[in-house]
Amino acid sequence: MVAVRILQPGHPEFGRPVSVHDVWRIAKLHVRSLTAEESSRFSASWRAVQTRFVDDPKGALVDADALITEVMTTRGYPMTDWEQRVADISVDYPLVVDHYRTAHEIAVRHQRGEASTEDMRRAMIAYRELFAELVNRRATHSEEPGRPAAARGRIEPDPLSGSSTSADLPPAIRLDKIAKRYGEMAAVNAVSLDVHRSEIFGFLGLNGAGKTTTIRMILDLVRPTAGAAYVFGINCRHDGVAARAQLGYLPGELGFYGDMTGEATLDVLARLNDAVIDRARQGELLERMQFSRRDLRRRIREYSTGMKRKLGIVQAFQSNPPLLILDEPTEGLDPLMQDALYELLRDHRRLGRTVFMSSHVLSEVERVCDRIGLLRRGELVLTAAVADVRNMAARQVRVLFREDVVGQAIAADLPAGCEVVTLLPRAWTLRVRGPLAPLLAFLAACPVEDLEVREPHLEEVVKTYYQDGPG
Amino acid sequence: MIRRTRVLVGHSLRRVRAALIVLAVLLAAFQFLLTQVAAFLMRQGGFSQLSDLIPDFVRTAAGPEALAFMSFGGVVSLGYFHPIVITALVGLMIAIATESAGEIEARFVDLTLARPLWRQVLVTRTVVVLACAGTLMLVAMLAGTWTGLTCCVPADAERPSFGVLVRLATTLATMMACWGGLSLLIGMLSRRRSVAASIAGVLALAAYLLDYLGRAWDPAAGISRLSPFHYFEPMTIIMGQSLSIFDAALLLMVGVAGSVASYIVIGQRDI
């Protein structure tokens, strides 16, 4: 039961679709030489497996196992290779991180009352199980002399990913005091920024803040007035062709020709790339974006906004670039397709690749990005990890008492970092910056009945920056 | 880079192929029709009647060119300098040369130039498409004339030689190259195709009228030298003279200068 071994750590409540898709994705990466016909046949079978998973997970796993065996044997690969690969993948670190994130999200939702305690408990158990397995496997593998490091718990780095553990390597994107002026108006003013490899970076700002201008300077579509942009250490201005060979781009405004079919458009754009387009990969992207071959054969003028956006996403991803630059990627997408895109982004990062996306949808940035940069009127006013930004906001704590508490007198003695929002005899609402421990110690002497802590959102901090706040 | 240029050329040609085919067929048909008109006039003895109808003072003013035109060869050659044909061909050059401005306006260029391409590939692509389209039109016109002359023309008709037809086509090609290069430069300086095409179109019309004015009114003869049409002299070829190398080179130089300037402009500008 090869598939079971990889799927087992994922809990049905949250890990199921991710893990099922991982199996297929990795199988296709492994079996790169599938023909278009085989890929299409296996993709259809795989969709059937996914459908069956909802009602009959165990049966679906058996089907998945059989399908993978068929894929391997069709192309003449020994099953031992696949089993070894699965063993490696099942302890893959990014997978653990992904499960942890999911567990964390469920925990946050639980605090908001949007997920049950049982959901949270199961998510945490699943994560702990996976992590324990990782530790055990690493211990087992490290005892095997001569075993290659890459096989001891990580997928071998994808040669296309541009990722490396070396700190000496240049960042995926470096902006060095880059500026653009249009006459008297400074569209972008001396922005300096590093986007690390293998991260999803959110580039935020209100309309007209200079996000798109900055992106266009990275692409060398707009020439900077001062400063420079680099992609993997390559100067975007002086060696633009080499720099652009490293990236895929989704523009905010998609300028497809209405009289061309989606298929012809993808074909032309694919042939302009350096990398040979893997048709199986293109097929997988279309499938994940729920884009049928029939849709592809229609003229683009017949497409809805969302379909055009999906086509734009496919053309950006299809060459598997080490760096993706996405300008407002979810504009016009329905919620399901937004989820599918987030999933694609996570997969991309999991392969060690980098994503630089501009957005003004803060919930989306909070959900998928590792770090953010915030642009206000052409100036970068904030660069930080999403978690750190969230921590900059005060948590809202609501304390309920069993009996009346004389608020004013006691509140005066609240520990530092606590700020009163409302004081009622049996309910206080406080805003707390920093750790909760001093407040909990303070409340220990009070007749506390319940305590409700609302985690801060990215939005709360970012909006203060938008409104000429810090910075 | 050559492979990617080829991809872009193929893409552009596919997009305009219907228009090119239709225009080529129309031009070929027009040339064929002119041979039949010339044959009809010859059978009816129309050329001598036409000549007799022209008053002496007009004949003197128009010079020997008018008489050259009122012959079988003159009518057949008319298709190589007829205002409708000139308008169609210059219009075609403007339409193709401003394609890049259209791509910048529609933002398709964001998708292509975000890939490992030099910006200058857009100019190279357009020059190649202009050359292909121009050649196709001229070949179609020559084919139309040749078909007409070989199938349904009186045996004693004084057919223009193949050399004359080729020289007429060549002088027309230099005119197309000139306007192709100028329109390309205007397109590369613009953000909107409609603006670029309008400017190029108005410029072409003004140049045509200026040349006409210079020919009809002596005081304007000097300034009419600024018009590219001043160096387009098909009538001298019909009268048996050879192609003016100076005129042809000048028109070609304007086209080449426009193309070179386009390479420089696209390298400097913001897209």
mmCIF file of C-alpha atoms in Angstrom, chain A residues 214-469:
data_model
loop_
_atom_site.group_PDB
_atom_site.id
_atom_site.type_symbol
_atom_site.label_atom_id
_atom_site.label_comp_id
_atom_site.label_asym_id
_atom_site.label_seq_id
_atom_site.Cartn_x
_atom_site.Cartn_y
_atom_site.Cartn_z
ATOM 1 C CA THR A 214 7.888 48.085 -9.289
ATOM 2 C CA ILE A 215 6.953 44.758 -10.863
ATOM 3 C CA ARG A 216 7.365 46.228 -14.332
ATOM 4 C CA MET A 217 10.819 47.471 -13.403
ATOM 5 C CA ILE A 218 11.766 43.937 -12.338
ATOM 6 C CA LEU A 219 10.555 42.752 -15.740
ATOM 7 C CA ASP A 220 12.445 45.596 -17.446
ATOM 8 C CA LEU A 221 9.226 46.814 -19.028
ATOM 9 C CA VAL A 222 9.708 50.114 -17.231
ATOM 10 C CA ARG A 223 13.170 51.569 -16.863
ATOM 11 C CA PRO A 224 14.077 52.810 -13.377
ATOM 12 C CA THR A 225 15.120 56.421 -12.900
ATOM 13 C CA ALA A 226 17.590 55.283 -10.242
ATOM 14 C CA GLY A 227 18.662 52.068 -8.549
ATOM 15 C CA ALA A 228 18.500 48.559 -9.903
ATOM 16 C CA ALA A 229 16.568 45.314 -9.679
ATOM 17 C CA TYR A 230 18.137 41.853 -9.634
ATOM 18 C CA VAL A 231 16.647 38.406 -10.132
ATOM 19 C CA PHE A 232 18.809 35.655 -8.643
ATOM 20 C CA GLY A 233 21.668 38.142 -8.769
ATOM 21 C CA ILE A 234 21.134 39.005 -12.439
ATOM 22 C CA ASN A 235 20.682 42.668 -13.254
ATOM 23 C CA CYS A 236 17.214 43.043 -14.769
ATOM 24 C CA ARG A 237 18.244 46.066 -16.831
ATOM 25 C CA HIS A 238 21.602 45.026 -18.234
ATOM 26 C CA ASP A 239 20.988 41.313 -18.527
ATOM 27 C CA GLY A 240 17.222 41.329 -18.825
ATOM 28 C CA VAL A 241 16.957 38.287 -21.077
ATOM 29 C CA ALA A 242 18.819 36.075 -18.589
ATOM 30 C CA ALA A 243 16.815 37.532 -15.693
ATOM 31 C CA ARG A 244 13.489 36.947 -17.402
ATOM 32 C CA ALA A 245 14.472 33.381 -18.258
ATOM 33 C CA GLN A 246 14.127 32.730 -14.518
ATOM 34 C CA LEU A 247 10.586 33.900 -14.101
ATOM 35 C CA GLY A 248 6.940 33.468 -14.930
ATOM 36 C CA TYR A 249 4.646 36.467 -14.897
ATOM 37 C CA LEU A 250 0.947 36.955 -14.468
ATOM 38 C CA PRO A 251 0.012 40.569 -15.322
ATOM 39 C CA GLY A 252 -2.773 42.379 -13.535
ATOM 40 C CA GLU A 253 -4.338 43.305 -16.863
ATOM 41 C CA LEU A 254 -4.371 40.369 -19.232
ATOM 42 C CA GLY A 255 -3.887 41.454 -22.826
ATOM 43 C CA PHE A 256 -4.862 38.315 -24.634
ATOM 44 C CA TYR A 257 -6.052 38.571 -28.216
ATOM 45 C CA GLY A 258 -9.785 37.948 -28.250
ATOM 46 C CA ASP A 259 -9.722 36.304 -31.653
ATOM 47 C CA MET A 260 -7.176 33.680 -30.600
ATOM 48 C CA THR A 261 -8.085 30.451 -28.871
ATOM 49 C CA GLY A 262 -6.760 29.682 -25.418
ATOM 50 C CA GLU A 263 -4.817 26.787 -26.882
ATOM 51 C CA ALA A 264 -3.083 28.930 -29.516
ATOM 52 C CA THR A 265 -2.259 31.580 -26.909
ATOM 53 C CA LEU A 266 -0.691 29.071 -24.543
ATOM 54 C CA ASP A 267 1.206 27.556 -27.439
ATOM 55 C CA VAL A 268 2.692 30.866 -28.618
ATOM 56 C CA LEU A 269 3.651 31.910 -25.104
ATOM 57 C CA ALA A 270 5.129 28.492 -24.347
ATOM 58 C CA ARG A 271 7.322 28.626 -27.434
ATOM 59 C CA LEU A 272 8.692 32.009 -26.365
ATOM 60 C CA ASN A 273 10.128 30.463 -23.221
ATOM 61 C CA ASP A 274 13.577 29.024 -22.815
ATOM 62 C CA ALA A 275 12.368 25.909 -21.071
ATOM 63 C CA VAL A 276 10.613 23.191 -23.000
ATOM 64 C CA ILE A 277 7.039 23.038 -21.824
ATOM 65 C CA ASP A 278 6.100 19.761 -20.221
ATOM 66 C CA ARG A 279 2.714 18.987 -21.749
ATOM 67 C CA ALA A 280 1.863 16.756 -18.798
ATOM 68 C CA ARG A 281 2.531 19.676 -16.468
ATOM 69 C CA GLN A 282 0.403 21.957 -18.626
ATOM 70 C CA GLY A 283 -2.360 19.363 -18.560
ATOM 71 C CA GLU A 284 -2.150 19.122 -14.800
ATOM 72 C CA LEU A 285 -2.366 22.899 -14.430
ATOM 73 C CA LEU A 286 -5.394 23.038 -16.688
ATOM 74 C CA GLU A 287 -6.982 20.275 -14.692
ATOM 75 C CA ARG A 288 -6.317 21.994 -11.403
ATOM 76 C CA MET A 289 -7.709 25.238 -12.780
ATOM 77 C CA GLN A 290 -10.735 23.266 -14.040
ATOM 78 C CA PHE A 291 -10.033 24.323 -17.579
ATOM 79 C CA SER A 292 -11.278 21.790 -20.085
ATOM 80 C CA ARG A 293 -9.737 21.101 -23.488
ATOM 81 C CA ARG A 294 -13.016 22.261 -24.966
ATOM 82 C CA ASP A 295 -12.649 25.632 -23.266
ATOM 83 C CA LEU A 296 -9.131 25.883 -24.628
ATOM 84 C CA ARG A 297 -10.402 25.529 -28.160
ATOM 85 C CA ARG A 298 -12.781 28.472 -27.768
ATOM 86 C CA ARG A 299 -11.830 32.001 -28.698
ATOM 87 C CA ILE A 300 -10.725 34.135 -25.763
ATOM 88 C CA ARG A 301 -13.353 36.762 -26.489
ATOM 89 C CA GLU A 302 -15.886 34.182 -25.321
ATOM 90 C CA TYR A 303 -14.127 33.737 -21.964
ATOM 91 C CA SER A 304 -15.335 35.224 -18.720
ATOM 92 C CA THR A 305 -12.957 37.354 -16.641
ATOM 93 C CA GLY A 306 -12.272 34.402 -14.375
ATOM 94 C CA MET A 307 -11.438 32.117 -17.290
ATOM 95 C CA LYS A 308 -9.001 34.652 -18.687
ATOM 96 C CA ARG A 309 -7.374 34.858 -15.303
ATOM 97 C CA LYS A 310 -7.122 31.062 -15.143
ATOM 98 C CA LEU A 311 -5.508 31.022 -18.572
ATOM 99 C CA GLY A 312 -3.080 33.678 -17.342
ATOM 100 C CA ILE A 313 -2.221 31.523 -14.349
ATOM 101 C CA VAL A 314 -1.540 28.497 -16.553
ATOM 102 C CA GLN A 315 0.763 30.482 -18.870
ATOM 103 C CA ALA A 316 2.705 31.805 -15.882
ATOM 104 C CA PHE A 317 3.131 28.406 -14.241
ATOM 105 C CA GLN A 318 3.553 26.202 -17.300
ATOM 106 C CA SER A 319 7.325 26.594 -17.660
ATOM 107 C CA ASN A 320 7.907 25.786 -13.971
ATOM 108 C CA PRO A 321 9.929 28.966 -13.417
ATOM 109 C CA PRO A 322 12.075 29.328 -10.297
ATOM 110 C CA LEU A 323 10.413 32.685 -9.660
ATOM 111 C CA LEU A 324 6.796 33.625 -10.163
ATOM 112 C CA ILE A 325 5.691 37.240 -10.256
ATOM 113 C CA LEU A 326 1.957 37.589 -9.911
ATOM 114 C CA ASP A 327 0.120 40.892 -10.100
ATOM 115 C CA GLU A 328 -3.225 40.640 -8.319
ATOM 116 C CA PRO A 329 -3.509 36.914 -9.092
ATOM 117 C CA THR A 330 -6.949 36.247 -7.642
ATOM 118 C CA GLU A 331 -8.703 39.196 -9.280
ATOM 119 C CA GLY A 332 -11.858 37.795 -10.871
ATOM 120 C CA LEU A 333 -11.447 34.245 -9.546
ATOM 121 C CA ASP A 334 -14.241 32.541 -7.668
ATOM 122 C CA PRO A 335 -13.487 31.273 -4.132
ATOM 123 C CA LEU A 336 -12.903 27.691 -5.264
ATOM 124 C CA MET A 337 -10.415 28.762 -7.891
ATOM 125 C CA GLN A 338 -8.751 31.039 -5.372
ATOM 126 C CA ASP A 339 -8.227 27.979 -3.179
ATOM 127 C CA ALA A 340 -6.857 26.056 -6.145
ATOM 128 C CA LEU A 341 -4.409 28.884 -6.825
ATOM 129 C CA TYR A 342 -3.292 29.008 -3.199
ATOM 130 C CA GLU A 343 -2.687 25.290 -3.422
ATOM 131 C CA LEU A 344 -0.599 25.780 -6.549
ATOM 132 C CA LEU A 345 1.417 28.474 -4.817
ATOM 133 C CA ARG A 346 2.107 26.226 -1.852
ATOM 134 C CA ASP A 347 3.161 23.427 -4.170
ATOM 135 C CA HIS A 348 5.459 25.827 -5.962
ATOM 136 C CA ARG A 349 7.078 26.873 -2.705
ATOM 137 C CA ARG A 350 7.330 23.256 -1.609
ATOM 138 C CA LEU A 351 9.544 22.660 -4.639
ATOM 139 C CA GLY A 352 11.863 25.376 -3.383
ATOM 140 C CA ARG A 353 10.601 28.055 -5.748
ATOM 141 C CA THR A 354 9.743 31.637 -5.025
ATOM 142 C CA VAL A 355 6.554 33.614 -5.453
ATOM 143 C CA PHE A 356 6.317 37.403 -5.481
ATOM 144 C CA MET A 357 2.713 38.513 -5.581
ATOM 145 C CA SER A 358 1.072 41.871 -5.344
ATOM 146 C CA SER A 359 -2.314 42.053 -3.763
ATOM 147 C CA HIS A 360 -4.642 44.265 -1.852
ATOM 148 C CA VAL A 361 -6.669 41.348 -0.497
ATOM 149 C CA LEU A 362 -5.232 41.133 2.996
ATOM 150 C CA SER A 363 -6.972 37.908 3.967
ATOM 151 C CA GLU A 364 -5.350 36.230 0.965
ATOM 152 C CA VAL A 365 -1.922 37.561 1.855
ATOM 153 C CA GLU A 366 -2.348 36.435 5.440
ATOM 154 C CA ARG A 367 -3.306 32.995 4.231
ATOM 155 C CA VAL A 368 -0.565 32.266 1.733
ATOM 156 C CA CYS A 369 2.363 34.616 2.225
ATOM 157 C CA ASP A 370 5.402 34.118 4.406
ATOM 158 C CA ARG A 371 6.472 37.747 4.370
ATOM 159 C CA ILE A 372 5.033 41.019 3.197
ATOM 160 C CA GLY A 373 6.315 44.335 1.962
ATOM 161 C CA LEU A 374 4.034 47.330 2.185
ATOM 162 C CA LEU A 375 4.250 50.163 -0.271
ATOM 163 C CA ARG A 376 2.717 53.526 0.469
ATOM 164 C CA ARG A 377 2.877 56.294 -2.104
ATOM 165 C CA GLY A 378 5.925 54.709 -3.706
ATOM 166 C CA GLU A 379 7.814 54.107 -0.489
ATOM 167 C CA LEU A 380 8.368 50.822 1.253
ATOM 168 C CA VAL A 381 7.121 51.390 4.778
ATOM 169 C CA LEU A 382 7.097 47.859 6.129
ATOM 170 C CA THR A 383 8.824 44.557 5.424
ATOM 171 C CA ALA A 384 8.213 41.733 7.843
ATOM 172 C CA ALA A 385 7.066 38.160 8.283
ATOM 173 C CA VAL A 386 3.297 37.815 8.326
ATOM 174 C CA ALA A 387 3.403 36.314 11.826
ATOM 175 C CA ASP A 388 5.509 39.229 13.075
ATOM 176 C CA VAL A 389 3.140 41.759 11.564
ATOM 177 C CA ARG A 390 0.242 40.018 13.216
ATOM 178 C CA ASN A 391 2.075 40.148 16.522
ATOM 179 C CA MET A 392 2.482 43.876 16.137
ATOM 180 C CA ALA A 393 -1.254 44.218 16.602
ATOM 181 C CA ALA A 394 -2.859 44.058 19.985
ATOM 182 C CA ARG A 395 -4.860 40.976 20.876
ATOM 183 C CA GLN A 396 -8.335 41.635 22.119
ATOM 184 C CA VAL A 397 -9.069 39.905 25.422
ATOM 185 C CA ARG A 398 -12.542 39.667 26.854
ATOM 186 C CA VAL A 399 -12.740 38.704 30.525
ATOM 187 C CA LEU A 400 -16.039 37.551 32.056
ATOM 188 C CA PHE A 401 -16.437 37.525 35.838
ATOM 189 C CA ARG A 402 -18.633 35.432 38.098
ATOM 190 C CA GLU A 403 -19.494 38.504 40.198
ATOM 191 C CA ASP A 404 -19.267 42.250 39.868
ATOM 192 C CA VAL A 405 -15.778 43.661 39.874
ATOM 193 C CA VAL A 406 -15.048 47.269 40.695
ATOM 194 C CA GLY A 407 -13.468 48.021 37.383
ATOM 195 C CA GLN A 408 -11.953 51.481 37.569
ATOM 196 C CA ALA A 409 -9.911 50.896 40.704
ATOM 197 C CA ILE A 410 -8.506 47.558 39.590
ATOM 198 C CA ALA A 411 -8.008 48.545 35.986
ATOM 199 C CA ALA A 412 -5.618 51.243 37.068
ATOM 200 C CA ASP A 413 -3.255 48.510 38.193
ATOM 201 C CA LEU A 414 -3.326 46.561 34.911
ATOM 202 C CA PRO A 415 0.117 45.393 33.784
ATOM 203 C CA ALA A 416 2.005 47.275 31.103
ATOM 204 C CA GLY A 417 0.837 46.575 27.569
ATOM 205 C CA CYS A 418 -2.806 46.237 28.578
ATOM 206 C CA GLU A 419 -5.244 48.883 27.486
ATOM 207 C CA VAL A 420 -8.887 49.122 28.472
ATOM 208 C CA VAL A 421 -11.488 49.136 25.724
ATOM 209 C CA THR A 422 -14.653 48.736 27.808
ATOM 210 C CA LEU A 423 -15.232 48.119 31.472
ATOM 211 C CA LEU A 424 -18.497 46.610 32.673
ATOM 212 C CA PRO A 425 -19.027 45.186 36.160
ATOM 213 C CA ARG A 426 -18.880 41.597 34.890
ATOM 214 C CA ALA A 427 -17.090 41.948 31.592
ATOM 215 C CA TRP A 428 -13.927 43.699 30.533
ATOM 216 C CA THR A 429 -12.623 44.122 27.095
ATOM 217 C CA LEU A 430 -8.899 44.762 26.937
ATOM 218 C CA ARG A 431 -6.316 45.240 24.251
ATOM 219 C CA VAL A 432 -3.070 43.450 25.046
ATOM 220 C CA ARG A 433 0.283 43.905 23.341
ATOM 221 C CA GLY A 434 2.987 41.366 24.014
ATOM 222 C CA PRO A 435 2.650 38.181 26.085
ATOM 223 C CA LEU A 436 -0.504 37.368 28.003
ATOM 224 C CA ALA A 437 1.288 36.017 31.087
ATOM 225 C CA PRO A 438 1.328 39.291 33.103
ATOM 226 C CA LEU A 439 -2.394 39.752 32.490
ATOM 227 C CA LEU A 440 -3.162 36.159 33.499
ATOM 228 C CA ALA A 441 -1.140 36.619 36.670
ATOM 229 C CA PHE A 442 -3.029 39.836 37.374
ATOM 230 C CA LEU A 443 -6.405 38.163 36.842
ATOM 231 C CA ALA A 444 -5.533 35.219 39.080
ATOM 232 C CA ALA A 445 -6.849 37.174 42.054
ATOM 233 C CA CYS A 446 -10.136 38.000 40.298
ATOM 234 C CA PRO A 447 -13.288 35.855 40.108
ATOM 235 C CA VAL A 448 -12.761 35.047 36.412
ATOM 236 C CA GLU A 449 -15.435 32.891 34.820
ATOM 237 C CA ASP A 450 -14.212 32.882 31.226
ATOM 238 C CA LEU A 451 -11.518 34.362 29.063
ATOM 239 C CA GLU A 452 -11.756 34.960 25.365
ATOM 240 C CA VAL A 453 -8.681 35.876 23.345
ATOM 241 C CA ARG A 454 -9.120 37.090 19.795
ATOM 242 C CA GLU A 455 -5.986 36.774 17.695
ATOM 243 C CA PRO A 456 -5.081 39.904 15.782
ATOM 244 C CA HIS A 457 -5.362 39.978 12.017
ATOM 245 C CA LEU A 458 -2.855 41.244 9.514
ATOM 246 C CA GLU A 459 -5.489 43.693 8.366
ATOM 247 C CA GLU A 460 -5.468 45.568 11.658
ATOM 248 C CA VAL A 461 -1.792 46.423 11.343
ATOM 249 C CA VAL A 462 -1.682 46.962 7.614
ATOM 250 C CA LYS A 463 -4.586 49.388 7.640
ATOM 251 C CA THR A 464 -2.776 51.624 10.091
ATOM 252 C CA TYR A 465 0.095 51.805 7.620
ATOM 253 C CA TYR A 466 -2.290 52.546 4.806
ATOM 254 C CA GLN A 467 -3.676 55.436 6.830
ATOM 255 C CA ASP A 468 -0.297 57.149 7.149
ATOM 256 C CA GLY A 469 0.405 55.334 10.373
#
